[in-house]
Tab-separated table of C-alpha atoms in Angstrom:
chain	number	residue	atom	x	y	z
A	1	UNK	CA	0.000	0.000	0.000
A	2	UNK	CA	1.139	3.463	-0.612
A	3	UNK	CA	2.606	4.918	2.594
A	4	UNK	CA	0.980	8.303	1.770
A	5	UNK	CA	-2.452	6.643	1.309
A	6	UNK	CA	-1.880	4.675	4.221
A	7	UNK	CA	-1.588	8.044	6.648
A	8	UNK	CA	-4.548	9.497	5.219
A	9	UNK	CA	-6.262	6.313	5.842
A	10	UNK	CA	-4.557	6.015	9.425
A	11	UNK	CA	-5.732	10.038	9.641
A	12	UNK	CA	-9.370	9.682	8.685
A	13	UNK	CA	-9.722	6.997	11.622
A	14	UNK	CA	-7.801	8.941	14.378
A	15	UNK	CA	-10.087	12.272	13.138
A	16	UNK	CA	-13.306	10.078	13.258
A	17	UNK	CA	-12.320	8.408	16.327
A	18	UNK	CA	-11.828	12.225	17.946
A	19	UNK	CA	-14.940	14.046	16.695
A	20	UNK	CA	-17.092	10.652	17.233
A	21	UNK	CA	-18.745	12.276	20.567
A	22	UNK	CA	-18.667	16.161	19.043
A	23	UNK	CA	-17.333	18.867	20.544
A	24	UNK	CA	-17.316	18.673	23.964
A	25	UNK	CA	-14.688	19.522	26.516
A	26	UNK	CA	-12.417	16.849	26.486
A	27	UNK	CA	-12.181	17.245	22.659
A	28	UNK	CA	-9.475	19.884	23.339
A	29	UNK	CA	-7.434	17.097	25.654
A	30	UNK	CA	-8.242	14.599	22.608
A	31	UNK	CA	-7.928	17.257	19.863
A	32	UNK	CA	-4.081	17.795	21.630
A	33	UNK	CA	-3.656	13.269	20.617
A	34	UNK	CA	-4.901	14.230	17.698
A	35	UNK	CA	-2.282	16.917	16.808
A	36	UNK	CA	0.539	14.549	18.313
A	37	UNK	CA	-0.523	11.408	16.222
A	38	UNK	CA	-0.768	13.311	12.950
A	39	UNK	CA	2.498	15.443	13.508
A	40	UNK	CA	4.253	11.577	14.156
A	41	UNK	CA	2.851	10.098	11.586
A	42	UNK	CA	4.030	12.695	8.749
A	43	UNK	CA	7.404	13.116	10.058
A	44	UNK	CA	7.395	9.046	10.382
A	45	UNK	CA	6.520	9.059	6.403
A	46	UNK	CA	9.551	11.810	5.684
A	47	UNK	CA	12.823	11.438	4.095
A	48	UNK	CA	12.198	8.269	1.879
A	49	UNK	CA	15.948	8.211	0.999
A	50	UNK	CA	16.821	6.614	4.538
A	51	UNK	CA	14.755	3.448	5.283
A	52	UNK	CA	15.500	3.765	8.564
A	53	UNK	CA	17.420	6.491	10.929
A	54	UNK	CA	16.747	7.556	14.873
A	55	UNK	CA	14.981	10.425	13.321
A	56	UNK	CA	11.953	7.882	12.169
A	57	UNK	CA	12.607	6.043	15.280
A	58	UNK	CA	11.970	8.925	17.161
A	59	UNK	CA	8.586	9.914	15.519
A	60	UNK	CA	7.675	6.059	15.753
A	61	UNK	CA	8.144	6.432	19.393
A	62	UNK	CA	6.276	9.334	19.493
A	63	UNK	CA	3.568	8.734	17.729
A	64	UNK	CA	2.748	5.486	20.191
A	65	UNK	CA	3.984	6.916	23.496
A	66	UNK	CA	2.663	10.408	23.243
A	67	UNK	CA	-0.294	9.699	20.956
A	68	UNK	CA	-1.874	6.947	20.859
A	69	UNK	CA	-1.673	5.147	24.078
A	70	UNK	CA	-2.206	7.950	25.953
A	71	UNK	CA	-5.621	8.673	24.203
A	72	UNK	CA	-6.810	5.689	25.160
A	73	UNK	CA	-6.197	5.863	28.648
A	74	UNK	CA	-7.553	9.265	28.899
A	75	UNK	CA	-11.000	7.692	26.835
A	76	UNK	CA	-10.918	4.701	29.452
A	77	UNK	CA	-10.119	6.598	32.620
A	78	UNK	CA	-7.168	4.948	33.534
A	79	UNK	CA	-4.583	6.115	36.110
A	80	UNK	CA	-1.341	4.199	36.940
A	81	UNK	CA	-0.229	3.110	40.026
A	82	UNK	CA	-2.111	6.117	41.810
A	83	UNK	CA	-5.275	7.468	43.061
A	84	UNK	CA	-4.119	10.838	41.996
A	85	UNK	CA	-6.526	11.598	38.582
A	86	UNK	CA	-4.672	14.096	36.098
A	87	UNK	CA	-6.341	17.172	35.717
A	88	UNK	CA	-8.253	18.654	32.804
A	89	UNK	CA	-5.614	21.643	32.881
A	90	UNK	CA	-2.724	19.077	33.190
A	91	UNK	CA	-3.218	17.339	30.081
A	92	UNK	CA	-3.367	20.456	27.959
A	93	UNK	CA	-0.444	21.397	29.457
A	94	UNK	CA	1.461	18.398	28.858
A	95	UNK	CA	0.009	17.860	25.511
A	96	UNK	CA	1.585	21.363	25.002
A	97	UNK	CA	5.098	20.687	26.196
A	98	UNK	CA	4.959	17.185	23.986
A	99	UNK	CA	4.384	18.987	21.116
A	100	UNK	CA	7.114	22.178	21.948
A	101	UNK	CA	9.336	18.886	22.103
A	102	UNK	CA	8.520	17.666	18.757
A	103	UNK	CA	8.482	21.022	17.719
A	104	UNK	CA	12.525	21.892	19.147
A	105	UNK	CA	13.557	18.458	17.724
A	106	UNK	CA	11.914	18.806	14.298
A	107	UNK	CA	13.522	22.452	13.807
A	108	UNK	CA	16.710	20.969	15.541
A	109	UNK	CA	17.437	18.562	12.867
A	110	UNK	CA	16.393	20.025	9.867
A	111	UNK	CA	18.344	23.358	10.323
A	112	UNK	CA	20.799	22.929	7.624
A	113	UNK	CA	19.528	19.893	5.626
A	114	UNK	CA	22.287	17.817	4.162
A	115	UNK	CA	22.083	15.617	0.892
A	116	UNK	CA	21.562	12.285	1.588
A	117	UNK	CA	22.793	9.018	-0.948
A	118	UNK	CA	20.023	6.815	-1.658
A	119	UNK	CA	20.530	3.330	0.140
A	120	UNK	CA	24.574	4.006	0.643
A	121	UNK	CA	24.664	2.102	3.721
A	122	UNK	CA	22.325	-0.626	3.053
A	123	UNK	CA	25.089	-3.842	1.467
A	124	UNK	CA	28.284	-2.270	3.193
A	125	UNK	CA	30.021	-4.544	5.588
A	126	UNK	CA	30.402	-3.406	8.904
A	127	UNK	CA	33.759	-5.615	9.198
A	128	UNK	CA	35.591	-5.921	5.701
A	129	UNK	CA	38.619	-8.259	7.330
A	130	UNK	CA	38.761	-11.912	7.222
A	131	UNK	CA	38.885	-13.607	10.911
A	132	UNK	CA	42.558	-15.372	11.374
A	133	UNK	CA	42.662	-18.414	13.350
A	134	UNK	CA	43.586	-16.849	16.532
A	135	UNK	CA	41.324	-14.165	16.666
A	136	UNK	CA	38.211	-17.148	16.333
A	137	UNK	CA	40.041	-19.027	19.035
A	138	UNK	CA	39.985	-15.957	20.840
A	139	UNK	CA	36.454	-14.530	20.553
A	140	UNK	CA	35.221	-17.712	20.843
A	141	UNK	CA	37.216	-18.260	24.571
A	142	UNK	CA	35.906	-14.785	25.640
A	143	UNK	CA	32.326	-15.525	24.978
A	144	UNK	CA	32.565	-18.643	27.039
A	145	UNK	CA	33.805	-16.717	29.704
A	146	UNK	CA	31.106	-13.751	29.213
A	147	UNK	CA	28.321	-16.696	29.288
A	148	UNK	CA	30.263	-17.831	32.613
A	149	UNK	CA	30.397	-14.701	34.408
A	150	UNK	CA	26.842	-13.920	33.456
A	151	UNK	CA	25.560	-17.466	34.643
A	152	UNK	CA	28.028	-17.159	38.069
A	153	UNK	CA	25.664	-13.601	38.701
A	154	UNK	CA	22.873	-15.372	38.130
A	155	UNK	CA	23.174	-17.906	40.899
A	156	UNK	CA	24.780	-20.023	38.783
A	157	UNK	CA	21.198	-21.350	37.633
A	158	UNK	CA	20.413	-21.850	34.032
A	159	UNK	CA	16.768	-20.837	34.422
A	160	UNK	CA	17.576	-17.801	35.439
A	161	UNK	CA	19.131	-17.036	32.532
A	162	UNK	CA	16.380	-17.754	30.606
A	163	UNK	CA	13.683	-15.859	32.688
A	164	UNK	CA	13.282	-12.712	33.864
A	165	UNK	CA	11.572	-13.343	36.946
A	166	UNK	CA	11.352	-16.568	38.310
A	167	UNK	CA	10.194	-18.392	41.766
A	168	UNK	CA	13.787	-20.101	41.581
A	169	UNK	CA	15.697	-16.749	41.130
A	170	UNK	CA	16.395	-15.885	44.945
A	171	UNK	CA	20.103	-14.088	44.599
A	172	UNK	CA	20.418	-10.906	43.690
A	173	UNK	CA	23.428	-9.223	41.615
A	174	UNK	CA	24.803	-7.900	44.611
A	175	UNK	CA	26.071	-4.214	44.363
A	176	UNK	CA	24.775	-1.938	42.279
A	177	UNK	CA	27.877	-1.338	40.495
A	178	UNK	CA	28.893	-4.956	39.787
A	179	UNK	CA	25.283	-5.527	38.773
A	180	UNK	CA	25.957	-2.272	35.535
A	181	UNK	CA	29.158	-3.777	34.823
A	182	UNK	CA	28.079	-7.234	34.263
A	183	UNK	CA	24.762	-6.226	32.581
A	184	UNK	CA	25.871	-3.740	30.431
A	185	UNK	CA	29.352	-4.247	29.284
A	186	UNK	CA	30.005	-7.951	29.994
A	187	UNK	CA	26.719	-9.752	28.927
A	188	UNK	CA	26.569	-7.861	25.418
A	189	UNK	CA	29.974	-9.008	24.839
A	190	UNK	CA	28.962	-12.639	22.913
A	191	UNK	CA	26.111	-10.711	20.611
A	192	UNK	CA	28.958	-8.123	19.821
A	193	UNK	CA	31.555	-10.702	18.502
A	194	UNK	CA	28.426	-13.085	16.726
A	195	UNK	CA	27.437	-9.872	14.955
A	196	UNK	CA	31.479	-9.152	14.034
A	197	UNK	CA	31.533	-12.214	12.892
A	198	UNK	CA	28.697	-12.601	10.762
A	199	UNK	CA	29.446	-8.821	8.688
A	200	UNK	CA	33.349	-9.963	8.494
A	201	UNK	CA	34.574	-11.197	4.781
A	202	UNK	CA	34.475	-14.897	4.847
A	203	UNK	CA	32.560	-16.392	7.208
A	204	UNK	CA	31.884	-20.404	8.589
A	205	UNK	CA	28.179	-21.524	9.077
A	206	UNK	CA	29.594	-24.082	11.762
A	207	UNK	CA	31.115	-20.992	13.528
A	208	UNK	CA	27.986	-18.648	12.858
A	209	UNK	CA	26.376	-21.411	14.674
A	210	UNK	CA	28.819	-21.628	17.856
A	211	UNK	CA	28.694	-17.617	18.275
A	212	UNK	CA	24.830	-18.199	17.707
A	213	UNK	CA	24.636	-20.387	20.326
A	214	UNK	CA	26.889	-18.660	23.341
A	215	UNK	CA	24.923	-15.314	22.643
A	216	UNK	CA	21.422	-16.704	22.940
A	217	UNK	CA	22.488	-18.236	25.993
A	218	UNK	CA	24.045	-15.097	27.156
A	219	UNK	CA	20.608	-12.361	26.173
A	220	UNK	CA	18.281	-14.832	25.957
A	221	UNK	CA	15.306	-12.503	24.817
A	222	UNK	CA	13.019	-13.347	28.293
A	223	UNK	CA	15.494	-12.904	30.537
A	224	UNK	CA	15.775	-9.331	29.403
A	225	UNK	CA	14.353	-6.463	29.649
A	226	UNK	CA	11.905	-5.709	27.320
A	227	UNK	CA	13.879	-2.366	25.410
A	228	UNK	CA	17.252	-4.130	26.219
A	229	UNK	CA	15.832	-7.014	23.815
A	230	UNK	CA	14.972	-3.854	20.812
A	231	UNK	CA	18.428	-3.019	21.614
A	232	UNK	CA	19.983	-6.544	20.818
A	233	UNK	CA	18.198	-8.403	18.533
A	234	UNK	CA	17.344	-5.550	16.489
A	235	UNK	CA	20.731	-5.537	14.563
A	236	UNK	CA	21.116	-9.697	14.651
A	237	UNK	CA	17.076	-9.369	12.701
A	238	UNK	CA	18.882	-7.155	10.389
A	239	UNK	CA	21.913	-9.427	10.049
A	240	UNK	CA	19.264	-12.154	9.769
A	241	UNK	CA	17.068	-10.579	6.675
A	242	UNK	CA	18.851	-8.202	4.858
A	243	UNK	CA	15.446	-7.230	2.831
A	244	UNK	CA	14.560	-5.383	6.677
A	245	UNK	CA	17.135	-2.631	5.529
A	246	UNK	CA	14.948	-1.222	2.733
A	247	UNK	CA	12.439	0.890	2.164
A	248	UNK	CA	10.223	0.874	5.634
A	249	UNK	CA	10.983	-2.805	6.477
A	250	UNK	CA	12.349	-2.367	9.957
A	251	UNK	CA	9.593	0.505	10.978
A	252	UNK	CA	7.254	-2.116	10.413
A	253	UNK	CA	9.041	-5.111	12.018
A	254	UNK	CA	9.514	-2.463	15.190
A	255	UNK	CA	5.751	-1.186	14.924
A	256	UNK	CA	4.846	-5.323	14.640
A	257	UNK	CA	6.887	-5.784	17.932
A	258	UNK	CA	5.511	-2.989	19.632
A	259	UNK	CA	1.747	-4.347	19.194
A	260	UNK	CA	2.774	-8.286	19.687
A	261	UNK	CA	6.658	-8.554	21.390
A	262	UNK	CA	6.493	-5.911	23.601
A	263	UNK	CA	3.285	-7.008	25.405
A	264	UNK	CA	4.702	-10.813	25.590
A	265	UNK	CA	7.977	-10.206	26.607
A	266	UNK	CA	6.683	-8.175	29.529
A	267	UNK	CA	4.736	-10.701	31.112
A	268	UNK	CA	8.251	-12.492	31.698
A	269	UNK	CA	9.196	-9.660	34.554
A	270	UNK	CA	6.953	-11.662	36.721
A	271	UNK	CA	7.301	-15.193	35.531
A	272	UNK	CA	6.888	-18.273	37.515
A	273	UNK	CA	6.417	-21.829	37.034
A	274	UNK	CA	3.137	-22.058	35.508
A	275	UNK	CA	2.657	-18.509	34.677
A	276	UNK	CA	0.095	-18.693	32.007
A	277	UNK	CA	1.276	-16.486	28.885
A	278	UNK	CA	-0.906	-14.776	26.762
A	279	UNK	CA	0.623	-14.466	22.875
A	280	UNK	CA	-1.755	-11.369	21.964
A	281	UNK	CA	-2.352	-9.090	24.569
A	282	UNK	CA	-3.431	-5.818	22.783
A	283	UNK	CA	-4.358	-3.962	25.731
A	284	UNK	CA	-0.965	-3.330	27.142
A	285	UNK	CA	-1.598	0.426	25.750
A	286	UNK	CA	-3.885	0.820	28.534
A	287	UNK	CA	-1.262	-0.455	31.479
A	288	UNK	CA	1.853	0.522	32.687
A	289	UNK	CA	3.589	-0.375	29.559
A	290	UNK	CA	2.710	2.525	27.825
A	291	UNK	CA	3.118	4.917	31.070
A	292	UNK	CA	5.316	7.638	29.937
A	293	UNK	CA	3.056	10.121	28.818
A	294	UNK	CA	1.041	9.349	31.892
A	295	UNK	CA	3.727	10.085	34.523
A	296	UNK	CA	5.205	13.165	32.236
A	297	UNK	CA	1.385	13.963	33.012
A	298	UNK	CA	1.855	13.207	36.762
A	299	UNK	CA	4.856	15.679	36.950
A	300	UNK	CA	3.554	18.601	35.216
A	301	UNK	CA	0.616	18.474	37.465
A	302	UNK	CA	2.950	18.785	40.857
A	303	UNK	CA	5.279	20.844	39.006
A	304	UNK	CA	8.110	18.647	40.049
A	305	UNK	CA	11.709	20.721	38.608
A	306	UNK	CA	14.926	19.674	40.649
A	307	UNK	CA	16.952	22.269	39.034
A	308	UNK	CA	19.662	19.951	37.821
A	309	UNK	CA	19.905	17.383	40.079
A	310	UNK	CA	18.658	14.534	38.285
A	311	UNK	CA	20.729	15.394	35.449
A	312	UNK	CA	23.736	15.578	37.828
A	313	UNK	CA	22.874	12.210	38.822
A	314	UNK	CA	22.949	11.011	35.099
A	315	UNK	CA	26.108	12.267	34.386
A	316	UNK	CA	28.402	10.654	37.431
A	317	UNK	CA	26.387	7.982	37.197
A	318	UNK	CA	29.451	5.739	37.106
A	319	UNK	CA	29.973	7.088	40.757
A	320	UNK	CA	29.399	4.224	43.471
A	321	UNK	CA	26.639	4.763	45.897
A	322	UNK	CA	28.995	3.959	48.724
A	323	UNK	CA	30.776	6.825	47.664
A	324	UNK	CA	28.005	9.288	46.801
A	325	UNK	CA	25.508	8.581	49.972
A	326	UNK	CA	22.714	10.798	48.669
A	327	UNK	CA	23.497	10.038	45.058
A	328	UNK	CA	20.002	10.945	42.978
A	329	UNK	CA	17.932	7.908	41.837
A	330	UNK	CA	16.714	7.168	38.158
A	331	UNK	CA	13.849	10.344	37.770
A	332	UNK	CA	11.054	7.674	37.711
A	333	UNK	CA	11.784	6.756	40.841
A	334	UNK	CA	11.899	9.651	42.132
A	335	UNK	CA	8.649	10.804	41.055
A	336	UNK	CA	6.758	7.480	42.139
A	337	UNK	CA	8.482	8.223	45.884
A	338	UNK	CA	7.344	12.081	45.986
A	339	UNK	CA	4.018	11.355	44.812
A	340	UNK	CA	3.662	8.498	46.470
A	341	UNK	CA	2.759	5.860	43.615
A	342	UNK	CA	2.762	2.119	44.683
A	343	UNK	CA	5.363	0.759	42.853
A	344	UNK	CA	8.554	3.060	42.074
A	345	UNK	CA	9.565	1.386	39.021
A	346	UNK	CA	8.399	3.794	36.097
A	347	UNK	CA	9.107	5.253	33.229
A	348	UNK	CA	10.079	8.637	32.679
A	349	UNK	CA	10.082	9.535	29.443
A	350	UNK	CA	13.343	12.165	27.762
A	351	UNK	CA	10.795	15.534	27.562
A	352	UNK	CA	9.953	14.557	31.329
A	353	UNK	CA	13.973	14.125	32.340
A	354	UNK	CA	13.969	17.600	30.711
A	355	UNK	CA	11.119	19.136	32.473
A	356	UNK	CA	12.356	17.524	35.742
A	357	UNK	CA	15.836	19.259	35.333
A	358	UNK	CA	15.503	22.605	34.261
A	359	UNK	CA	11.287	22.964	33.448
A	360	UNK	CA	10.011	24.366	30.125
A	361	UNK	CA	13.564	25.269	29.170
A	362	UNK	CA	14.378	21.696	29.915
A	363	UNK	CA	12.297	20.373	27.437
A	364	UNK	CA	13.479	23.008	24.553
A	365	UNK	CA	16.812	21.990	26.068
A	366	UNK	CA	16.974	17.983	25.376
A	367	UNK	CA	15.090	18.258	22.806
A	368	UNK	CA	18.119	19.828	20.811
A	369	UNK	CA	20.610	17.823	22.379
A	370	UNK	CA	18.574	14.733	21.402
A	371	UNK	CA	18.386	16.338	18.087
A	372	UNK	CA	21.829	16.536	17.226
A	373	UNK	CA	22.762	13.379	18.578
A	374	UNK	CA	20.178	11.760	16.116
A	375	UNK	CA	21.343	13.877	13.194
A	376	UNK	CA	25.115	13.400	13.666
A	377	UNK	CA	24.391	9.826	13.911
A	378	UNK	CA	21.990	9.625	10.504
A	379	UNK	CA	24.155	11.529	9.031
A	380	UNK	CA	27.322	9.620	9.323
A	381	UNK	CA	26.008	6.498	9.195
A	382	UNK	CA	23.916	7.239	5.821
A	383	UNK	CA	26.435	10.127	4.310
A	384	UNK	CA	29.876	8.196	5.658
A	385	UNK	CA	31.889	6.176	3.284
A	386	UNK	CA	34.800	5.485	5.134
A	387	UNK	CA	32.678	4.342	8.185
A	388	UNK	CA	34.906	2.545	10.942
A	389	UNK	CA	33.374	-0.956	11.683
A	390	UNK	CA	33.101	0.331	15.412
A	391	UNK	CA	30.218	3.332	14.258
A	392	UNK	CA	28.399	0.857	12.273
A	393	UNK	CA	27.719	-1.476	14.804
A	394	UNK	CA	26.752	0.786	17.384
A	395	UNK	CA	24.589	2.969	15.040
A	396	UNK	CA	22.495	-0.155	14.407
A	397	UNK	CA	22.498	-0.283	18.728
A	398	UNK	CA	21.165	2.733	18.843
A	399	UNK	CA	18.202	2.273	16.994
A	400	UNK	CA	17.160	-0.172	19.583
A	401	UNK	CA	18.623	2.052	22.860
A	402	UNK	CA	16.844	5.102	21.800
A	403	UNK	CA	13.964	3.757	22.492
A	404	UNK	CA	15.095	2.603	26.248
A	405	UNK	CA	16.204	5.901	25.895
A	406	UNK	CA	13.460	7.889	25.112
A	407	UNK	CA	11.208	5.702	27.739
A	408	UNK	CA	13.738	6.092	30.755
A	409	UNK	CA	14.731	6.748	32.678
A	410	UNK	CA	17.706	8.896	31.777
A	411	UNK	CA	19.806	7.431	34.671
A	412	UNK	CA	19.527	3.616	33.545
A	413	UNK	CA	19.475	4.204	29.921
A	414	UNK	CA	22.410	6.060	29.885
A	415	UNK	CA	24.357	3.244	32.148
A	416	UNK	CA	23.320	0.762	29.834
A	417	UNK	CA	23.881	2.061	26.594
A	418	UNK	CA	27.510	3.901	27.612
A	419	UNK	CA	28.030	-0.002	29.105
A	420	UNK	CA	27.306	-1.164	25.769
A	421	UNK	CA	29.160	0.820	23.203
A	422	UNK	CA	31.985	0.513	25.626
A	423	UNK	CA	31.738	-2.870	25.207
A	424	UNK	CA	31.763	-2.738	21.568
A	425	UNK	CA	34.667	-0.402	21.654
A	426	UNK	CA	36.742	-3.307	23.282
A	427	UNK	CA	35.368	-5.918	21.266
A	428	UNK	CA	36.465	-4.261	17.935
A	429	UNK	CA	39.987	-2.761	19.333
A	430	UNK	CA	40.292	-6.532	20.223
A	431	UNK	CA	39.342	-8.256	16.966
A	432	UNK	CA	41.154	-5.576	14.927
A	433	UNK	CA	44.205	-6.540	16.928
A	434	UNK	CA	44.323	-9.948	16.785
A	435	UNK	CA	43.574	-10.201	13.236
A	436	UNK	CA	46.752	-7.609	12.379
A	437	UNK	CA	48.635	-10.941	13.807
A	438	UNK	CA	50.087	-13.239	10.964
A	439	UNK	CA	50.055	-17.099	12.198
């Protein structure tokens, strides 16, 4: 179907679905979706010469997070976690900082346009060498010991590396900072070298398999986090079926995960023996899945600005707690504990982290930053012909970690995605190394 005949198709139903009660007073809250979900969708259907980028990412995001989920739960009545309804006044506000955000980060990125190539970085390999001997025998002896330490954190029980949450899993990862470091930078380490592997010049199916086999068993996709699986097994999908890196291919693949994975995967944060698990589960826009516009919500409406702190917090974040006594939590957190939500572990979404640092400037604020970072990236990645096997890899990370990212909170995501380019920084200094030896 034509992807311009699809959004006026997609834009009919949203208008229909807004004006199907008239004109009444919560058609200005809904009107405010409205405006969101069509803004998304047109940037999502902008810039055909890039089948994918963080820019569409970003808008895909958007028009999910900050549209349509959070119409529904404002049609259903539905409040997260609280007793604490969101005011009339609240969601226009919000609705009006969502869309400054869009606004900043549209503007942002398309200051001075650049000329893109059509399809540039679609067949290049993101490792050109051929694999020596040694540097298999190698990688292959530093996965096992990834898989190793991973399992050793895990109780040194295979079932918890399979599940998320389990009846069985009883230890935790200890301290906070061991738990980051084996999470982040150890555990990606066998995915790294499978995906090396598979985009070097001559590869072995027998040794495809191997690498295959000590990664699954490393991120095995329940025993993740739900964004932390985007994050990894978007670029082995990619590896997988090439045809995903043209035209709109992986936007659909990530909207198709969104409406099926996402929901499945998440009922694995509470799994136990006997869990029952339900394969379609379409009404995880109306839970706490799809809570970030709700608790951005939450935070306009008790004005909650700490001036900086948060963001302090998220840039020593590498600093030990035992160090740093009264160290700020992740911003979700924070906001559960001040207004007094039942369970602290939420999302908080990037314009919120914004809000929550600096207010309304906040949110012009990281909505450039976020802006650059996204256009740099595109731009390189699409524009860049001498691209180092390092900034190819970790592009295709990011489309995955932006949306951890954009979700939050700021503190974890930027742990775990600093952990994991780090991690492929090592990786590739190592392989490049090993493979300058002659044997």
């Amino acid at each position: 179907m034509n992807k311009y005949l699809f959004t006026v198709i997609v834009s009919l139903m949203l208008l229909y679905i807004c004006f199907i009660d008239g004109v009444q007073r919560d058609f200005f809250v809904e009107g405010g979706f409205l405006l969101i979900s069509l803004y998304s969708l047109f940037m999502l259907n902008t810039n055909d010469k890039q089948p994918f980028s963080l820019f569409k990412i970003f808008f895909l995001f958007s028009f999910f997070f900050y549209g349509i989920a959070p119409w529904l739960q404002f049609k259903e009545k539905i409040f997260f976690l609280t007793t604490m309804p969101i005011k009339f006044e609240s969601y226009i506000l919000t609705n009006l900082y969502v869309f400054l955000f869009l606004i900043a980060f549209t503007l942002t990125y398309n200051y001075k346009k650049v000329r893109i190539k059509r399809n540039v970085a679609i067949n290049k390999k993101i490792n050109n060498s051929k694999w020596n001997p040694f540097t298999i025998i190698l990688s292959f002896v530093i996965s096992v010991l990834s898989f190793v330490l991973v399992y050793y954190f895990n109780d040194s029980n295979i079932y918890n590396l399979l599940f998320r949450g389990s009846d069985m899993n009883t230890a935790s990862l200890g301290e906070q900072t061991a738990s980051l470091i084996v999470n982040s930078f150890i555990r990606p380490i066998p995915l790294i070298i499978f995906i090396l592997y598979c985009y070097s010049a001559k590869t072995n199916l027998f040794l495809k398999i191997i690498f295959g086999l000590l990664f699954l068993s490393t991120v095995f996709p329940t025993s993740l986090a739900r964004l932390s699986i985007a994050a990894y097994y978007i670029p082995v999908v990619m590896l997988l079926f090439p045809i995903i890196r043209k035209k709109n291919y992986l936007i659909v693949t990530i909207i198709l995960g969104l409406l099926i994975l996402f929901p499945l995967f998440g009922q694995f944060r509470d799994y136990n023996i006997g869990t029952e698990i339900r394969i379609l589960d379409f009404d995880s826009f109306i839970r706490e899945d799809f809570d970030a516009y709700h608790n951005f919500a939450q935070a306009v409406q008790a004005n909650f600005i700490t001036f900086g702190r948060q963001l302090l917090g998220v840039c020593l974040f590498f600093v030990p707690r035992s160090i740093w006594i009264d160290k700020p939590i992740g911003t979700g957190h924070q906001i559960a504990d001040e207004l007094g939500f039942i369970f602290p572990n939420i999302s908080a979404t990037f314009p919120l982290e914004g809000y929550a640092n600096f207010g309304i400037f906040g949110i012009v604020l990281f909505a450039i930053l976020l802006a650059l970072l996204c256009k740099y990236s595109d731009y390189k990645y699409w524009e860049g012909a001498n691209n180092s096997s390092l900034f190819n890899v970790n592009y295709l990370f990011m489309i995955g970690m932006l949306f951890f990212i954009l979700r939050g909170d700021l503190l974890s995501g930027t742990a775990y995605t600093i952990g994991l380019l780090l991690s492929c920084y090592f990786i590739n200094k190592v392989i490049i190394g090993l493979n300058k030896l002659s044997i």
